[in-house]
Tab-separated table of C-alpha atoms in Angstrom:
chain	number	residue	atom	x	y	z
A	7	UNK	CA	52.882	37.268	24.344
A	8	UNK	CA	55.914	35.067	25.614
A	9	UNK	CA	57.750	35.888	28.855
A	10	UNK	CA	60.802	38.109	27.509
A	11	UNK	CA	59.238	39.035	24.258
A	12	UNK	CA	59.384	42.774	24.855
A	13	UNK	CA	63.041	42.713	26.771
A	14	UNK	CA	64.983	43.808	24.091
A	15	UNK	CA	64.847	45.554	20.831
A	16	UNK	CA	67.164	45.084	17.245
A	17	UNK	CA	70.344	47.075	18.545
A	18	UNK	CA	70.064	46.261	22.485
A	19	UNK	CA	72.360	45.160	24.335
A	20	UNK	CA	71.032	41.429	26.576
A	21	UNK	CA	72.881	39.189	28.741
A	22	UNK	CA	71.318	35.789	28.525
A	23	UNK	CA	71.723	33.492	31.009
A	24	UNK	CA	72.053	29.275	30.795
A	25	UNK	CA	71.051	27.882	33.695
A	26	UNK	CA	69.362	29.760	37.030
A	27	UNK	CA	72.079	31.641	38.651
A	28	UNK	CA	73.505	29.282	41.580
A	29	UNK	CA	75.474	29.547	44.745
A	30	UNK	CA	77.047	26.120	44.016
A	31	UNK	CA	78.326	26.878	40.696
A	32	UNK	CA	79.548	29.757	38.561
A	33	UNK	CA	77.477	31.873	36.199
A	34	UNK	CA	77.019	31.236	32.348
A	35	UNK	CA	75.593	33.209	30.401
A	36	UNK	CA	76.154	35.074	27.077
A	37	UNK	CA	76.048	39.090	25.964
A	38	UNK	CA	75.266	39.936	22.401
A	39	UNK	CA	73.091	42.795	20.301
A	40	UNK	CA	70.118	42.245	19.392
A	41	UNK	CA	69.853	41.662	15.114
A	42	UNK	CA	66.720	40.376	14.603
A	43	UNK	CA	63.382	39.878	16.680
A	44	UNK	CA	61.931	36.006	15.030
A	45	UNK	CA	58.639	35.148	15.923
A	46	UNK	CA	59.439	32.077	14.446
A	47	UNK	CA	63.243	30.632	13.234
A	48	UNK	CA	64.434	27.995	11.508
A	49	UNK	CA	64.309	25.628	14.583
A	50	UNK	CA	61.542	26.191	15.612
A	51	UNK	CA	60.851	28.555	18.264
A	52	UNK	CA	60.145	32.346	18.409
A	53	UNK	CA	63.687	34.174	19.579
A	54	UNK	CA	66.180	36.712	19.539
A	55	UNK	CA	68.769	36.452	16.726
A	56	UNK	CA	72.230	37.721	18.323
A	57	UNK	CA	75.698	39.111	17.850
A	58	UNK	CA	77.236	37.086	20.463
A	59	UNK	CA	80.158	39.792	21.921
A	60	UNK	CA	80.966	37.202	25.127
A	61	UNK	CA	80.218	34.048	26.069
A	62	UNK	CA	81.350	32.955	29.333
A	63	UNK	CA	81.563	28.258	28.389
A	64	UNK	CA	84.128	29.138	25.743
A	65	UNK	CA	86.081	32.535	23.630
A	66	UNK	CA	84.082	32.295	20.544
A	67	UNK	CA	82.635	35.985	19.322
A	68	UNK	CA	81.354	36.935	16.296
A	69	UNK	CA	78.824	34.411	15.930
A	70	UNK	CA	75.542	34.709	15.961
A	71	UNK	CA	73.072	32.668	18.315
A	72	UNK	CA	69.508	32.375	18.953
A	73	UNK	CA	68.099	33.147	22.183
A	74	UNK	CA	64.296	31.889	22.818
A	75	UNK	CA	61.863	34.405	24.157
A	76	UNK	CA	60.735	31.681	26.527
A	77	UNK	CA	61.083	28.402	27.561
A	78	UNK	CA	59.985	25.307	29.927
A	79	UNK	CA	62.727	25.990	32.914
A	80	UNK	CA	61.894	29.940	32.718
A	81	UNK	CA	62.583	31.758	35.230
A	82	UNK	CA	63.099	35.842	36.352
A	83	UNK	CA	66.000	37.557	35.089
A	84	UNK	CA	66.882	34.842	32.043
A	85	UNK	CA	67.218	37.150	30.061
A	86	UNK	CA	68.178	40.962	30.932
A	87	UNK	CA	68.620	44.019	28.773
A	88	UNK	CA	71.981	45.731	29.002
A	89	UNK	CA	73.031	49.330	28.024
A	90	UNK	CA	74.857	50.189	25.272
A	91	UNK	CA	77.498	50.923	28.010
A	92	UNK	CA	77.533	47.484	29.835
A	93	UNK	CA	77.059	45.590	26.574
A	94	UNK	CA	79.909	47.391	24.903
A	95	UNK	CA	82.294	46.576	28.228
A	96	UNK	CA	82.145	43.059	27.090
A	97	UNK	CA	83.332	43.784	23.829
């Protein structure tokens, strides 16, 4: 099983981060629900398929995104399940 492969379900809420968290810079991440679980997409890695609701590099919504269940640079809280609540906040 890959590292965040059981995070999330279809219809969760995650905030997905880019990069590790830093003092030295800000955060970037994105916040989406959860469409599809893929053990394997189009690209070529197993993922979530997500409503993207924010994105903090840019103001696109409404698109959908791929966020990979694991990767080399992994590290703890990558990816983190929302609640409806928090997700919906972003909306």
């Amino acid at each position: 099983m890959l590292k965040y492969e059981k995070t999330a379900e279809v219809g969760d809420y995650i905030k997905a981060y880019y990069f590790k968290p830093s003092a030295d810079r800000r955060d970037h991440f994105i916040v989406g629900k959860v469409i599809r679980k893929n053990k394997q997409t189009a690209v070529g890695f197993a993922a979530y398929e997500v409503g993207v609701v924010h994105r903090t590099t840019g103001h696109l919504r409404n698109e959908i995104t791929f966020v990979p269940f694991e990767n080399f640079s992994d590290y703890e809280g990558r990816i983190i399940k929302l609640s409806r609540e928090e997700g919906r906040s972003y909306i």
